[in-house]
Amino acid sequence: MLLATPLAAEDAGDFQRGLQAFHDGDYAVALGTWLPLAEAGDLSAMYNVALIYDEGLGVTSDKSLALRWYRPPAEEGDVSAQFSMATIYDFGDGVAEDNSEAVRWYEMAAQQADEQAQFNLGVMYSHGEGVARDVTRAIHWYELSADQGHAPAQFNLGYLYDTGDGVPEDNALAMHWYRRAADAGDSD
């Protein structure tokens, strides 16, 4: 769980009180402290309010409300907010599943080198979820993630080359990726 920190110096005291409350597990105080800051436009507070609703920390989980608060920081380039929006749309937990929106937000996060977003985008292209199936694009995103050491991306590359799923079968390349996945801790 990644918390954002405040941008405006005048809000730093309140924000830090919210942060301390959050770390102490007092999510009601954290939310009560951050909500006015979020309503005043503090992007870091917006992200943290979204996280509380997303994870259901001291409140009933509310993915729609989480999306509302994640959106402004995501639109301003916050990679964690972009990834969070993508996963909510991808899995449709508490909101309607929207794979096209998931792909849009994963791509924004992936372009900022978020290895999990790159991996998830590879999955979306590999399976044709929210986009037309495109194994070449799936491989592109898997490779970016795999090059950062992401074992599931390495395994999926191995699998594609092992089975010849959308690419020519290449046992040497498959073994290369399977070994890297194993070295990175993948037990499959």
Short mmCIF file of C-alpha atoms in Angstrom, two decimals:
data_model
loop_
_atom_site.label_atom_id
_atom_site.label_comp_id
_atom_site.label_asym_id
_atom_site.label_seq_id
_atom_site.Cartn_x
_atom_site.Cartn_y
_atom_site.Cartn_z
CA MET A 1 0.00 0.00 0.00
CA LEU A 2 1.56 3.26 -1.13
CA LEU A 3 0.41 6.50 0.48
CA ALA A 4 0.84 9.89 -1.14
CA THR A 5 2.40 12.86 0.62
CA PRO A 6 1.14 16.47 0.48
CA LEU A 7 2.19 19.03 -2.08
CA ALA A 8 1.16 22.26 -0.30
CA ALA A 9 3.26 23.30 2.71
CA GLU A 10 0.28 24.85 4.55
CA ASP A 11 -1.52 21.51 4.51
CA ALA A 12 1.51 19.52 5.65
CA GLY A 13 0.59 19.56 9.34
CA ASP A 14 -2.94 18.28 8.80
CA PHE A 15 -1.76 15.83 6.20
CA GLN A 16 0.91 14.46 8.55
CA ARG A 17 -1.67 14.04 11.32
CA GLY A 18 -3.74 11.99 8.88
CA LEU A 19 -0.69 9.99 7.92
CA GLN A 20 0.12 9.23 11.56
CA ALA A 21 -3.48 8.20 12.21
CA PHE A 22 -3.38 5.95 9.14
CA HIS A 23 -0.18 4.27 10.31
CA ASP A 24 -1.73 3.84 13.77
CA GLY A 25 -4.71 2.09 12.16
CA ASP A 26 -7.10 4.92 13.03
CA TYR A 27 -8.59 5.18 9.56
CA ALA A 28 -11.59 7.26 10.68
CA VAL A 29 -9.27 10.03 11.90
CA ALA A 30 -7.13 9.73 8.77
CA LEU A 31 -10.19 10.01 6.55
CA GLY A 32 -11.59 12.89 8.59
CA THR A 33 -8.28 14.71 8.30
CA TRP A 34 -7.71 14.07 4.60
CA LEU A 35 -11.23 14.53 3.29
CA PRO A 36 -11.29 18.35 3.70
CA LEU A 37 -7.87 18.54 2.05
CA ALA A 38 -9.09 16.34 -0.81
CA GLU A 39 -12.22 18.46 -1.22
CA ALA A 40 -9.94 21.51 -1.41
CA GLY A 41 -8.05 19.93 -4.31
CA ASP A 42 -5.01 18.33 -2.63
CA LEU A 43 -4.11 15.48 -5.00
CA SER A 44 -2.19 13.54 -2.36
CA ALA A 45 -5.14 13.67 0.01
CA MET A 46 -7.43 12.60 -2.85
CA TYR A 47 -5.27 9.55 -3.48
CA ASN A 48 -5.26 8.59 0.20
CA VAL A 49 -9.03 9.06 0.56
CA ALA A 50 -9.45 6.87 -2.52
CA LEU A 51 -7.20 4.23 -1.00
CA ILE A 52 -9.28 4.12 2.18
CA TYR A 53 -12.47 3.56 0.18
CA ASP A 54 -10.78 1.19 -2.25
CA GLU A 55 -9.43 -1.06 0.50
CA GLY A 56 -12.37 -0.61 2.87
CA LEU A 57 -10.13 0.63 5.68
CA GLY A 58 -12.44 1.61 8.54
CA VAL A 59 -15.27 2.12 6.05
CA THR A 60 -17.31 -0.09 3.78
CA SER A 61 -15.37 -0.60 0.56
CA ASP A 62 -16.81 1.67 -2.13
CA LYS A 63 -15.08 1.29 -5.49
CA SER A 64 -17.20 3.99 -7.14
CA LEU A 65 -16.15 6.49 -4.51
CA ALA A 66 -12.56 5.27 -4.79
CA LEU A 67 -12.66 5.90 -8.56
CA ARG A 68 -14.02 9.40 -7.95
CA TRP A 69 -11.07 10.25 -5.70
CA TYR A 70 -8.40 8.41 -7.72
CA ARG A 71 -9.36 10.17 -10.97
CA PRO A 72 -7.86 13.67 -10.39
CA PRO A 73 -4.41 12.42 -9.31
CA ALA A 74 -4.51 9.78 -12.07
CA GLU A 75 -5.28 12.44 -14.67
CA GLU A 76 -2.32 14.45 -13.35
CA GLY A 77 0.00 11.47 -13.91
CA ASP A 78 0.04 9.72 -10.51
CA VAL A 79 1.08 6.21 -11.51
CA SER A 80 -0.34 4.57 -8.38
CA ALA A 81 -3.72 6.20 -8.95
CA GLN A 82 -3.65 5.18 -12.62
CA PHE A 83 -2.86 1.58 -11.72
CA SER A 84 -5.56 1.52 -9.03
CA MET A 85 -8.17 2.83 -11.46
CA ALA A 86 -7.14 0.23 -14.01
CA THR A 87 -7.49 -2.67 -11.57
CA ILE A 88 -10.90 -1.52 -10.38
CA TYR A 89 -12.15 -1.37 -13.99
CA ASP A 90 -10.35 -4.60 -14.90
CA PHE A 91 -11.89 -6.72 -12.17
CA GLY A 92 -15.22 -4.91 -11.89
CA ASP A 93 -15.24 -5.33 -8.14
CA GLY A 94 -18.03 -3.06 -6.93
CA VAL A 95 -18.37 -1.32 -10.30
CA ALA A 96 -19.18 -2.49 -13.81
CA GLU A 97 -16.21 -4.23 -15.41
CA ASP A 98 -14.85 -2.05 -18.22
CA ASN A 99 -11.82 -3.61 -19.88
CA SER A 100 -11.42 -0.74 -22.34
CA GLU A 101 -11.06 1.70 -19.44
CA ALA A 102 -8.75 -0.76 -17.69
CA VAL A 103 -6.49 -0.87 -20.76
CA ARG A 104 -6.48 2.94 -20.98
CA TRP A 105 -5.34 3.35 -17.36
CA TYR A 106 -2.91 0.41 -17.45
CA GLU A 107 -1.30 1.95 -20.51
CA MET A 108 -0.81 5.28 -18.75
CA ALA A 109 0.82 3.55 -15.78
CA ALA A 110 2.80 1.20 -18.01
CA GLN A 111 4.27 4.12 -19.93
CA GLN A 112 5.68 5.29 -16.61
CA ALA A 113 7.48 1.94 -16.23
CA ASP A 114 5.08 0.40 -13.71
CA GLU A 115 6.03 -3.27 -14.09
CA GLN A 116 2.70 -4.63 -12.83
CA ALA A 117 0.77 -2.36 -15.20
CA GLN A 118 3.03 -3.50 -18.05
CA PHE A 119 2.35 -7.12 -17.11
CA ASN A 120 -1.42 -6.59 -16.82
CA LEU A 121 -1.46 -4.78 -20.15
CA GLY A 122 0.36 -7.76 -21.66
CA VAL A 123 -2.37 -10.01 -20.28
CA MET A 124 -5.08 -7.78 -21.74
CA TYR A 125 -3.48 -7.90 -25.21
CA SER A 126 -2.71 -11.61 -24.91
CA HIS A 127 -6.34 -12.46 -24.15
CA GLY A 128 -8.05 -9.72 -26.15
CA GLU A 129 -9.65 -8.10 -23.10
CA GLY A 130 -10.69 -4.52 -23.84
CA VAL A 131 -8.58 -4.58 -27.03
CA ALA A 132 -8.25 -6.80 -30.06
CA ARG A 133 -6.00 -9.76 -29.30
CA ASP A 134 -2.48 -8.78 -30.33
CA VAL A 135 0.30 -11.13 -29.26
CA THR A 136 2.99 -8.81 -30.63
CA ARG A 137 1.80 -6.02 -28.31
CA ALA A 138 1.41 -8.50 -25.46
CA ILE A 139 5.03 -9.55 -25.92
CA HIS A 140 6.12 -5.90 -25.98
CA TRP A 141 4.49 -5.21 -22.60
CA TYR A 142 5.57 -8.54 -21.11
CA GLU A 143 9.17 -7.86 -22.13
CA LEU A 144 9.18 -4.41 -20.54
CA SER A 145 7.86 -5.92 -17.31
CA ALA A 146 10.14 -8.96 -17.53
CA ASP A 147 13.19 -6.76 -18.03
CA GLN A 148 12.38 -5.21 -14.65
CA GLY A 149 12.50 -8.68 -13.09
CA HIS A 150 8.76 -9.35 -12.94
CA ALA A 151 8.60 -13.16 -12.76
CA PRO A 152 5.00 -13.59 -13.99
CA ALA A 153 5.85 -11.63 -17.16
CA GLN A 154 8.93 -13.79 -17.66
CA PHE A 155 6.84 -16.93 -17.21
CA ASN A 156 4.17 -15.73 -19.66
CA LEU A 157 6.84 -15.01 -22.27
CA GLY A 158 8.21 -18.51 -21.76
CA TYR A 159 4.72 -19.94 -22.16
CA LEU A 160 4.02 -18.03 -25.39
CA TYR A 161 7.26 -19.26 -26.98
CA ASP A 162 6.84 -22.76 -25.54
CA THR A 163 3.36 -23.25 -26.97
CA GLY A 164 3.75 -21.12 -30.08
CA ASP A 165 0.66 -19.16 -29.03
CA GLY A 166 0.58 -16.35 -31.60
CA VAL A 167 4.35 -16.58 -32.22
CA PRO A 168 6.58 -19.19 -33.81
CA GLU A 169 7.41 -21.89 -31.27
CA ASP A 170 10.93 -21.34 -29.96
CA ASN A 171 12.08 -23.77 -27.29
CA ALA A 172 15.38 -21.99 -26.66
CA LEU A 173 13.65 -18.66 -26.09
CA ALA A 174 10.99 -20.37 -23.97
CA MET A 175 13.69 -21.90 -21.74
CA HIS A 176 15.44 -18.54 -21.48
CA TRP A 177 12.28 -16.91 -20.09
CA TYR A 178 11.33 -19.88 -17.91
CA ARG A 179 14.79 -19.83 -16.34
CA ARG A 180 14.61 -16.10 -15.69
CA ALA A 181 11.18 -16.59 -14.12
CA ALA A 182 12.51 -19.38 -11.92
CA ASP A 183 15.54 -17.29 -10.94
CA ALA A 184 13.15 -14.48 -10.01
CA GLY A 185 11.18 -16.82 -7.75
CA ASP A 186 8.36 -18.13 -9.97
CA SER A 187 7.56 -21.67 -8.87
CA ASP A 188 5.58 -22.68 -11.99
#
